[in-house]
Short mmCIF file of C-alpha atoms in Angstrom, two decimals:
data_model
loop_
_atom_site.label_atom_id
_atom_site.label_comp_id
_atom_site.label_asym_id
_atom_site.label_seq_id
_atom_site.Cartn_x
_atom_site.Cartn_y
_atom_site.Cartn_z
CA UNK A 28 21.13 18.81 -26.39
CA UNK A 29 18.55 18.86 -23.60
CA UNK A 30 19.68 16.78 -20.38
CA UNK A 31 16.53 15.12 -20.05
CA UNK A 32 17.28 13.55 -23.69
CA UNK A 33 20.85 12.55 -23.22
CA UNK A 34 19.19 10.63 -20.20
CA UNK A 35 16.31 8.98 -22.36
CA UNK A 36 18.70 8.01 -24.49
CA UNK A 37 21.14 6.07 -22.28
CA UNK A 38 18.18 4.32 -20.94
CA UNK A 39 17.10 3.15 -24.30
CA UNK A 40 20.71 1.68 -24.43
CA UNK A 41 20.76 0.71 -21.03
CA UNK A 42 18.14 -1.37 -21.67
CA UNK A 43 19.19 -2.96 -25.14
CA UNK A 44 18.05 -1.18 -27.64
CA UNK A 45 19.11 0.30 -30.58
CA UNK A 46 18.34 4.07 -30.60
CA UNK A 47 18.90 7.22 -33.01
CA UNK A 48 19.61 11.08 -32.06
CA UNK A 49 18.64 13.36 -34.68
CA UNK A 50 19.55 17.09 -34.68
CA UNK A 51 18.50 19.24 -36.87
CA UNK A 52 21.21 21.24 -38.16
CA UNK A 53 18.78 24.28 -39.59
CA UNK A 54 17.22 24.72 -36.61
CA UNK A 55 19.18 23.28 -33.65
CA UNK A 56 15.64 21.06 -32.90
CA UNK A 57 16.65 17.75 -31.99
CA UNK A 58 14.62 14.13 -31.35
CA UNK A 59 14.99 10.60 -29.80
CA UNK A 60 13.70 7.91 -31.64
CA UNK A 61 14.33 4.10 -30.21
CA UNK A 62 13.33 0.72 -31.89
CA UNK A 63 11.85 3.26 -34.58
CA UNK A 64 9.39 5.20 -32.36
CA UNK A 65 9.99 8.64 -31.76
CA UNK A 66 10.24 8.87 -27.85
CA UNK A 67 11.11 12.29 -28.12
CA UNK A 68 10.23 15.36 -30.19
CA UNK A 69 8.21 15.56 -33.61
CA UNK A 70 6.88 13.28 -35.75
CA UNK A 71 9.46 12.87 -38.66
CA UNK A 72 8.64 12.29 -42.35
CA UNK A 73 8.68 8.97 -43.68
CA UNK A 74 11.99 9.73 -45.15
CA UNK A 75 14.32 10.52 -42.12
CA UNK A 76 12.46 7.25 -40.97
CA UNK A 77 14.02 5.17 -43.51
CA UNK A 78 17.16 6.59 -43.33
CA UNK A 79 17.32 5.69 -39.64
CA UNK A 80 16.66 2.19 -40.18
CA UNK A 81 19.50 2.08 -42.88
CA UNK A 82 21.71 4.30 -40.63
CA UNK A 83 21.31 1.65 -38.00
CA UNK A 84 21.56 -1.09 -40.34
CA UNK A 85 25.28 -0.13 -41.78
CA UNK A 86 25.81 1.00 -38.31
CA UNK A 87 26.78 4.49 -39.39
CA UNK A 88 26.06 7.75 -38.03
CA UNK A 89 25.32 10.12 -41.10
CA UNK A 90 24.11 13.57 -42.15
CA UNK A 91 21.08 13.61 -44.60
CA UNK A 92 19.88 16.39 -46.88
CA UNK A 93 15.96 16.90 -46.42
CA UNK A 94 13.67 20.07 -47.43
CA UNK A 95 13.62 21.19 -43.60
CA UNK A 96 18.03 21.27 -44.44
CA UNK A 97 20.66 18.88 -43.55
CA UNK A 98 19.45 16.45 -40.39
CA UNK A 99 22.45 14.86 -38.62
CA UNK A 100 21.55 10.91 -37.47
CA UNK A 101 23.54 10.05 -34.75
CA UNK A 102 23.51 5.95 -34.31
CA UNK A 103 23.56 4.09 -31.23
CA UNK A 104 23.40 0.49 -31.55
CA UNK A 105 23.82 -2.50 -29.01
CA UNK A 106 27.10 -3.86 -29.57
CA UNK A 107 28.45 -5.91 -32.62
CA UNK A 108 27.93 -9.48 -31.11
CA UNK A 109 30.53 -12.62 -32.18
CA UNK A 110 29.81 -16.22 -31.03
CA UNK A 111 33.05 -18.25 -30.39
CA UNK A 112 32.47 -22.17 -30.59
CA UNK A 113 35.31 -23.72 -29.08
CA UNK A 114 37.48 -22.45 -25.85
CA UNK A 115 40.51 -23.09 -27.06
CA UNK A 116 43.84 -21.39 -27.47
CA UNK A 117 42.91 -19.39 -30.30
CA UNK A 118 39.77 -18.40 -28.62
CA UNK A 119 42.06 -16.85 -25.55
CA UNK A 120 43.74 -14.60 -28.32
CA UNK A 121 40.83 -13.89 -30.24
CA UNK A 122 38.51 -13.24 -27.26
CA UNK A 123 39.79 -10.07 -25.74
CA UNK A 124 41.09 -8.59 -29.43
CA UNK A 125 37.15 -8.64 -30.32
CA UNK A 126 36.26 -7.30 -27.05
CA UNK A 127 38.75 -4.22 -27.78
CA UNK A 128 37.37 -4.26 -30.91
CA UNK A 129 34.02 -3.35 -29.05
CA UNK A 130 32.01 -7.00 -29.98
CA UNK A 131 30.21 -8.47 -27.21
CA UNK A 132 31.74 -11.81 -27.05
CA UNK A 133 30.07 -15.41 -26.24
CA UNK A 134 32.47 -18.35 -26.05
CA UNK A 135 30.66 -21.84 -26.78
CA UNK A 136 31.81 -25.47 -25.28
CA UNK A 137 30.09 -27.95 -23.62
CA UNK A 138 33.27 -29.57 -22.38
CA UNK A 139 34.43 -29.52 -18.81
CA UNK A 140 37.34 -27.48 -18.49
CA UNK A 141 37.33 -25.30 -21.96
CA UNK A 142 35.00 -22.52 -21.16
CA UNK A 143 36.14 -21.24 -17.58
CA UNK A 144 36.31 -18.30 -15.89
CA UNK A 145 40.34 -18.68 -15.31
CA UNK A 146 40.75 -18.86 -18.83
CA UNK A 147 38.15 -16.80 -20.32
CA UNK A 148 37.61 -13.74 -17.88
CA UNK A 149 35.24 -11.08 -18.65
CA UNK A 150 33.44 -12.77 -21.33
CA UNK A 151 29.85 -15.02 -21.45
CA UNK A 152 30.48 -18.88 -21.49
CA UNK A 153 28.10 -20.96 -22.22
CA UNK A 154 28.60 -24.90 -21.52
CA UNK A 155 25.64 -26.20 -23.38
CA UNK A 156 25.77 -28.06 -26.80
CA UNK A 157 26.34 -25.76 -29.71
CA UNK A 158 23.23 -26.16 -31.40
CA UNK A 159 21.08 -25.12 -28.44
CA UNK A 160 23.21 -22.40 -27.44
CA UNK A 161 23.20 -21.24 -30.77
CA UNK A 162 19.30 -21.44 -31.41
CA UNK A 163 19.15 -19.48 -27.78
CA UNK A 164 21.87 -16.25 -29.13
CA UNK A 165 19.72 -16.07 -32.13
CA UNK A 166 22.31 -14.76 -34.61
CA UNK A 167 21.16 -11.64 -36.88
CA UNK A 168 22.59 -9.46 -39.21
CA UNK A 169 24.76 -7.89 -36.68
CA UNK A 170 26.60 -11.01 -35.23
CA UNK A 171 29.24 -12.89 -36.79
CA UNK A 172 29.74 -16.81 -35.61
CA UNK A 173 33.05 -18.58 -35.53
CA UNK A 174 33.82 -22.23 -34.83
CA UNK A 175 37.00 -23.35 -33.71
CA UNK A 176 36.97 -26.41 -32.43
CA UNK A 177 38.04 -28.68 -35.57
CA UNK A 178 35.19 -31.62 -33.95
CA UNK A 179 32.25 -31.82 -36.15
CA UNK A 180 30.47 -33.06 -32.97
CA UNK A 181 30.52 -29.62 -31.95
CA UNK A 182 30.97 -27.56 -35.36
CA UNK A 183 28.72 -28.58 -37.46
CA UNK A 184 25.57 -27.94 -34.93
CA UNK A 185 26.85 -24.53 -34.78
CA UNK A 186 27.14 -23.73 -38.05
CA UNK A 187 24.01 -25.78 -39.54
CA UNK A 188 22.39 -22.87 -36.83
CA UNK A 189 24.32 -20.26 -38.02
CA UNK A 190 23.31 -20.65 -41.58
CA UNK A 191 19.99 -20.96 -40.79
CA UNK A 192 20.33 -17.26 -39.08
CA UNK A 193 21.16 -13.57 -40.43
CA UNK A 194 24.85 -13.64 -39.38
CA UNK A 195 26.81 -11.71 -41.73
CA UNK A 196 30.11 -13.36 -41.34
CA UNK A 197 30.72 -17.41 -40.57
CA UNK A 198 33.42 -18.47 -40.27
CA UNK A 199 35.26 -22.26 -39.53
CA UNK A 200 38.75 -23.28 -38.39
CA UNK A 201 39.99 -25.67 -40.32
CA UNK A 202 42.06 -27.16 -43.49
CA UNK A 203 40.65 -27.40 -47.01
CA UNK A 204 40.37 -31.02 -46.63
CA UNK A 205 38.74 -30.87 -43.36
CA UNK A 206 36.60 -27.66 -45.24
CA UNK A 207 35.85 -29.52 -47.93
CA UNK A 208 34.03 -32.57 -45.93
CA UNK A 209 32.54 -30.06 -43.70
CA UNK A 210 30.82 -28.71 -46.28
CA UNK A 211 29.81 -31.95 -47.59
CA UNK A 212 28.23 -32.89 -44.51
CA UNK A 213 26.88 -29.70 -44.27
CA UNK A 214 25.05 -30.61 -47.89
CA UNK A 215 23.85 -33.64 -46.52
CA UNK A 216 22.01 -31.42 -43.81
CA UNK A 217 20.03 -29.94 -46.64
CA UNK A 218 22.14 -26.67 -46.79
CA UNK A 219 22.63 -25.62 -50.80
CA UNK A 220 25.91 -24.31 -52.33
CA UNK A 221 24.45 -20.62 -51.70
CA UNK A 222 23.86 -21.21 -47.65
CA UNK A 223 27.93 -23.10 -47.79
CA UNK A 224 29.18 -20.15 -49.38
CA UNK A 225 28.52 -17.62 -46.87
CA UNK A 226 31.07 -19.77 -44.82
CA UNK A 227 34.75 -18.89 -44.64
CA UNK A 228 36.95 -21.81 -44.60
CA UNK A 229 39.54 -21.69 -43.21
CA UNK A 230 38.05 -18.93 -41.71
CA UNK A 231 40.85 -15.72 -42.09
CA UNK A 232 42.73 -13.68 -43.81
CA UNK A 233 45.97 -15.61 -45.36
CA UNK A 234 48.66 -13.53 -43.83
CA UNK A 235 50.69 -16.68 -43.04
CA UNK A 236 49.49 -16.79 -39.69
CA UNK A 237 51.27 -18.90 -37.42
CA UNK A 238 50.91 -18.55 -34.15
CA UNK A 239 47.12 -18.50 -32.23
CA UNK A 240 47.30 -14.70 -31.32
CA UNK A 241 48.21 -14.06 -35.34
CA UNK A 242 45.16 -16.39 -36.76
CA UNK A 243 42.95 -14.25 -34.02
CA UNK A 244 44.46 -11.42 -35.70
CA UNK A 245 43.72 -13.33 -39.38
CA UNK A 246 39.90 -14.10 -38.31
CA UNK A 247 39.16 -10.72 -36.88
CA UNK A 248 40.96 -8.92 -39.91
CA UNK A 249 38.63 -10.88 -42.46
CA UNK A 250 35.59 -10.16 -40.17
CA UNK A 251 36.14 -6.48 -40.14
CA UNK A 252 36.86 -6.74 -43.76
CA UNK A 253 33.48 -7.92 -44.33
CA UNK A 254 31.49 -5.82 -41.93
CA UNK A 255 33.38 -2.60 -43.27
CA UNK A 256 33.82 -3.18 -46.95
CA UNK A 257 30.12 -4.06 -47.76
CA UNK A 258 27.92 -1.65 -49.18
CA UNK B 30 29.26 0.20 -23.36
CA UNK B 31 30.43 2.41 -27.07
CA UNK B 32 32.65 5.29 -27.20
CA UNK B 33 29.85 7.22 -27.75
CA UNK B 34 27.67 6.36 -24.91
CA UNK B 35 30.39 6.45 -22.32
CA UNK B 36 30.84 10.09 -23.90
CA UNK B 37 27.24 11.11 -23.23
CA UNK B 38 27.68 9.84 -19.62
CA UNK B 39 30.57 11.90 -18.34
CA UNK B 40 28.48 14.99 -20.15
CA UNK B 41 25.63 13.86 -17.95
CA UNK B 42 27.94 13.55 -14.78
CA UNK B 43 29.71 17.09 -15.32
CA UNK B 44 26.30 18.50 -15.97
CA UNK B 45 25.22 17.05 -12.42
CA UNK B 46 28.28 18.12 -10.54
CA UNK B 47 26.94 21.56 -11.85
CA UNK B 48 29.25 22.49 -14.43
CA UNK B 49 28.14 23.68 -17.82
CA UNK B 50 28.70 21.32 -20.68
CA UNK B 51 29.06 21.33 -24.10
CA UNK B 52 29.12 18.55 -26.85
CA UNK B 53 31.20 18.62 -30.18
CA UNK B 54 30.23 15.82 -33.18
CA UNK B 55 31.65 15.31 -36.19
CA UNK B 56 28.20 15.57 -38.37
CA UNK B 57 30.31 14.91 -41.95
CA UNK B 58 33.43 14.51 -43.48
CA UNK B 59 35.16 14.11 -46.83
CA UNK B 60 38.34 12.55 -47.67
CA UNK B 61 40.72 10.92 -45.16
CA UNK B 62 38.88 12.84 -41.94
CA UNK B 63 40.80 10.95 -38.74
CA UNK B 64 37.60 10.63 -37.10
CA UNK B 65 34.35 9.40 -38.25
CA UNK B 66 30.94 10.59 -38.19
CA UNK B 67 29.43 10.35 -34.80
CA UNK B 68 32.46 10.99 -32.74
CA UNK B 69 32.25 13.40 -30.24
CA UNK B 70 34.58 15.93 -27.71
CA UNK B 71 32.81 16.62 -24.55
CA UNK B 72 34.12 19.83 -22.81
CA UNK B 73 32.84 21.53 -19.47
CA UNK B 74 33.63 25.31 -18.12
CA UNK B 75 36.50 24.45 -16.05
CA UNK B 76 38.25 23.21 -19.50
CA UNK B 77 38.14 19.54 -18.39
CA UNK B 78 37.67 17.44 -22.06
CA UNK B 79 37.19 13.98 -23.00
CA UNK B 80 36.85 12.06 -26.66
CA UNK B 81 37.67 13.71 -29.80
CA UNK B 82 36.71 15.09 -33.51
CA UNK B 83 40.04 14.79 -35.13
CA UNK B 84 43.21 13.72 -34.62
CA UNK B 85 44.18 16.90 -32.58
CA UNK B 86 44.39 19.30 -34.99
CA UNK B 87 41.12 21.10 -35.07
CA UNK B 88 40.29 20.75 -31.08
CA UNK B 89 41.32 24.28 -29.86
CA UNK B 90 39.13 25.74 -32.35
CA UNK B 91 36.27 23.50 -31.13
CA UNK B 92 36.85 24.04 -27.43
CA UNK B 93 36.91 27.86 -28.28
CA UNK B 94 33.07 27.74 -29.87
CA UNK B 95 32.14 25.15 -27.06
CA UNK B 96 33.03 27.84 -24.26
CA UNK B 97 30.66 30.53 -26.50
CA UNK B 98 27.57 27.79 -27.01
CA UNK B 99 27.75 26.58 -22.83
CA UNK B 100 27.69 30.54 -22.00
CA UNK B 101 24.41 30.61 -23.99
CA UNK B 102 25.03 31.12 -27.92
CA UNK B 103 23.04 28.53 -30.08
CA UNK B 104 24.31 25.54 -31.54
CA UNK B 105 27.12 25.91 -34.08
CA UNK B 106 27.50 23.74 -37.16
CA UNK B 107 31.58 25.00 -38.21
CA UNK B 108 33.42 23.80 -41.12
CA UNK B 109 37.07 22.51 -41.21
CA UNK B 110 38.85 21.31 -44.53
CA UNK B 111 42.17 22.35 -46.42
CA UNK B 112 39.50 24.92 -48.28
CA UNK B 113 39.14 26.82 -45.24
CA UNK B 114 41.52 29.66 -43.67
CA UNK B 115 40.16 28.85 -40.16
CA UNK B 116 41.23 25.09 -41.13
CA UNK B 117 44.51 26.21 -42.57
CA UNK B 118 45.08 27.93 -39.34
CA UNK B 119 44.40 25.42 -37.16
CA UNK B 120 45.65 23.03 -39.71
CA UNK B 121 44.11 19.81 -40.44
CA UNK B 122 47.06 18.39 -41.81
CA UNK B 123 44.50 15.17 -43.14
CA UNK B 124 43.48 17.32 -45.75
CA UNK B 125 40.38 15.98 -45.48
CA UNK B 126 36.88 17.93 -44.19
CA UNK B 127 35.11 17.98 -41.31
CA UNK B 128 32.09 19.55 -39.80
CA UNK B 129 31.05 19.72 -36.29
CA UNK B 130 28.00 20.38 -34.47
CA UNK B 131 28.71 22.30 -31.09
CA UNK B 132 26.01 22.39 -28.66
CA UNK B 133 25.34 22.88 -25.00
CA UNK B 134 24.18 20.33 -22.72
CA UNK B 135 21.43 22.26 -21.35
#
């Protein structure tokens, strides 16, 4: 690996985005590419191209078989991101298990005194309303959106955002009562029974969690279940 | 900051203290392999390591080709898995397969 790239590359990260190493196993011959441009080295054929983007996609490094022999894609992608509505207890156990984890975490609430420093350290707060701090984190396919905070007040602008985005996991605290007229309110935002089944409620694994640290341990389980087991 | 990328940054600050560096990844693997693809064992000459490409089994092997590639051989793409004699030597007790790219930072 030649210096110069190693450096290009942790620029390209250093800066935010997503970027791919490719070696060529035949021939040792390596190249760079970053937000699908190749920064460094040859052109590539369409078909390494496309296997980048899925390779970044699944977030997998893999090995493909081409007619120049087997090319080795090496992923580097900004960290898996998860939005936390609601800075409460559960939040202070589920924060730093998703940060070892390796998701960058945001913790949501507009309420004095939830989302502080003292109780959150290390992470991004944001005190605005849900909705607009939503709409400003712009979910995609590579975050995953939880709300915690049982208030529809704050909730339901989070999720009606949330299922409006690409988020591949959503997930709400909550009974099945209080599930079940969240989701009808929900409905009455104009959100069909294919947008309300994307959410988990009540979001987590059923291990018989009791305790806040084991339904952090429930939610997290469930979202790594659904990152990991797809495709 | 991933695994990965602090990885490539101690390479980088080895490299600039002026030692020679080379970089092991795990390219494939088949079966239950303890580390996936993408993970990587940075070595320099003075035998300082960091990271990994199994569970600890197949390491000495690794650094052995990573000491040949940082005095100047070419990249190496070597094969591990219960098929091998090399593997059964060094004994990936997994019994999974790996293979791993060796190459010096240069």
């Amino acid at each position: 690996m030649k210096l110069a790239l190693a450096e290009r590359l942790l620029a390209a990260r250093e800066a935010g985005r997503p970027a791919c190493l490719v070696r060529f196993l035949r021939t040792g011959e390596e190249a760079l590419v970053v937000g699908g441009d190749t920064i460094v080295g040859a052109d590539l054929p369409d078909a390494v191209l496309d296997a980048i983007r899925e390779a970044h996609r699944r977030d997998r490094s893999t090995t493909i078989e081409t007619e120049a022999g087997p090319v080795f894609l090496q992923v580097f992608n900004p960290p898996l991101r998860l939005v936390v509505v609601g800075a409460v207890h559960i939040a202070q156990a589920l924060v730093p298990m998703a940060s070892l984890t390796g998701y960058a975490v945001t913790v949501i609430d507009p309420r004095r005194g939830f989302a502080t420093a003292e109780r959150f350290p290390n992470v991004t707060l944001v005190d605005a309303w849900p909705d607009e701090a939503m709409e400003a984190l712009a979910p995609d396919e590579r975050t995953a959106v939880v709300t915690l905070t049982h208030d529809p007040k704050l909730d339901d602008p989070a999720l009606d955002v949330a299922l409006r985005s690409r988020a591949f996991y959503i997930g709400a605290l909550g009974s099945k009562r209080t599930h079940a007229a969240r989701l009808e309110r929900l409905s009455a935002m104009g959100h069909g029974p294919e947008a309300l089944a994307r959410i988990h409620g009540p979001a987590g694994l059923d291990i018989g969690a009791v305790s806040p640290a084991e339904i952090a341990i429930s939610i997290l389980a469930q979202i790594t279940a659904v990152l990991r087991r797809e495709g | 900051m991933s695994e990965a990328e602090r990885l490539l940054h101690q390479a980088l600050a080895w490299k600039r203290e002026g030692r020679k560096v080379a970089i092991a990844t795990v390219v494939t693997t088949w079966g239950s392999s303890p580390r996936p693809v993408g993970s990587m064992l940075v070595v320099d000459d003075t035998g300082r390591m960091v990271g990994s490409v199994s569970g600890g089994c197949i390491e000495g092997a690794v650094v052995k080709e990573a000491r040949a590639v940082m005095d100047g051989a070419p990249p190496r793409l070597l094969d591990f898995g219960v098929t091998n004699e090399q593997a059964w030597e060094v004994g990936l007790a997994c019994g999974g397969k790996v293979q791993v790219w060796v190459e010096a930072l240069t």
